[in-house]
Coordinates of C-alpha atoms in Angstrom, one line a residue:
M1 CA 113.8 64.5 120.1
A2 CA 114.2 63.7 116.4
G3 CA 115.8 60.4 117.3
K4 CA 112.9 59.4 119.5
V5 CA 110.3 60.2 116.9
D6 CA 112.3 58.2 114.3
R7 CA 111.9 55.1 116.6
I8 CA 108.1 55.2 116.3
Q9 CA 107.2 51.9 114.5
D10 CA 103.9 52.9 112.8
P11 CA 104.7 54.8 109.6
E12 CA 101.6 57.0 109.7
L13 CA 102.0 58.0 113.3
R14 CA 105.8 58.6 112.8
A15 CA 105.1 60.8 109.8
S16 CA 102.6 62.8 111.8
L17 CA 105.0 63.5 114.6
Q18 CA 107.8 64.2 112.2
A19 CA 105.5 66.8 110.6
A20 CA 104.8 68.2 114.1
Q21 CA 108.6 68.5 114.7
E22 CA 108.9 70.4 111.4
S23 CA 106.0 72.7 112.4
L24 CA 107.8 73.3 115.7
R25 CA 110.9 74.4 113.9
R26 CA 108.9 76.8 111.7
G27 CA 107.2 78.3 114.7
D28 CA 103.8 76.9 113.9
Y29 CA 103.0 75.9 117.5
Q30 CA 99.2 75.4 116.8
D31 CA 100.0 72.8 114.2
T32 CA 102.5 71.1 116.4
V33 CA 99.9 70.8 119.2
R34 CA 97.2 69.6 116.8
R35 CA 99.4 66.9 115.1
S36 CA 100.8 65.7 118.4
A37 CA 97.4 65.5 120.1
E38 CA 95.9 63.8 117.1
A39 CA 98.7 61.2 117.0
F40 CA 98.0 60.4 120.6
L41 CA 94.2 60.2 119.9
E42 CA 94.8 57.9 117.0
M43 CA 96.8 55.5 119.2
L44 CA 93.8 55.4 121.6
R45 CA 91.4 54.8 118.8
R46 CA 93.4 51.9 117.5
R47 CA 93.9 50.4 121.0
P48 CA 90.9 51.3 123.1
E49 CA 92.1 49.0 125.8
L50 CA 94.7 51.6 126.7
L51 CA 92.0 53.6 128.4
Q52 CA 91.0 50.7 130.7
G53 CA 92.0 50.1 134.3
Q54 CA 94.4 52.1 136.5
E55 CA 96.8 52.7 133.7
G56 CA 94.0 54.0 131.5
I57 CA 93.0 56.4 134.2
R58 CA 96.6 57.6 134.6
R59 CA 96.9 58.1 130.9
I60 CA 93.8 60.3 130.8
F61 CA 95.0 62.4 133.7
M62 CA 98.5 62.7 132.4
F63 CA 97.3 64.2 129.1
P64 CA 98.5 67.8 129.0
R65 CA 95.7 70.3 129.6
L66 CA 97.2 73.3 128.1
G67 CA 94.4 74.3 125.7
V68 CA 93.3 70.9 124.4
D69 CA 91.1 68.5 126.4
L70 CA 91.0 64.8 126.0
V71 CA 87.3 63.9 126.1
V72 CA 86.5 60.3 127.2
T73 CA 82.9 59.3 127.6
P74 CA 81.5 55.8 127.9
G75 CA 80.2 54.4 124.7
N76 CA 82.0 57.0 122.5
P77 CA 85.5 57.0 121.0
P78 CA 87.9 59.5 122.6
A79 CA 88.0 62.9 121.1
L80 CA 89.9 66.2 121.4
Q81 CA 88.3 69.5 122.3
F82 CA 90.4 72.6 121.5
Q83 CA 89.9 75.4 124.0
R84 CA 92.0 77.9 122.0
E85 CA 94.0 78.3 118.8
R86 CA 97.3 79.9 119.9
F87 CA 100.0 78.0 121.8
S88 CA 103.4 78.8 123.0
F89 CA 106.7 77.0 122.2
S90 CA 106.8 75.3 125.6
E91 CA 103.1 74.1 125.2
A92 CA 103.9 72.7 121.8
V93 CA 107.0 70.9 123.0
T94 CA 104.9 69.5 125.9
Y95 CA 102.3 67.9 123.6
L96 CA 105.0 66.7 121.2
E97 CA 107.0 65.0 124.0
F98 CA 104.0 63.5 125.6
A99 CA 102.7 62.0 122.3
T100 CA 106.2 60.7 121.4
E101 CA 106.7 59.1 124.8
Q102 CA 103.3 57.4 124.8
L103 CA 103.6 56.0 121.3
L104 CA 107.1 54.6 122.1
R105 CA 105.9 53.2 125.4
E106 CA 103.2 51.3 123.7
G107 CA 105.5 50.0 120.9
M108 CA 103.6 51.8 118.2

């Protein structure tokens, strides 16, 4: 996955997911999930149109619900709500892969 993360165009988002990868290697799965989910959230904050229409609905429903919820309410910016603090390796990888794929898909 290192190659995919390196293809992210935005330096700030790329650095965030590179740090998430490093956290994954160290076994800090909570930090991996946090950094990955926050990178995805930052993409939505920068480009709120990504939450519009059928594709926006799909994006909301595809967000992994493995202990972190994506909260989208009309008139408010999207937010994250953490339901727990401990995550497994597979959960961390899921969030990292999801964020990476979404950022690449949107050319960020």
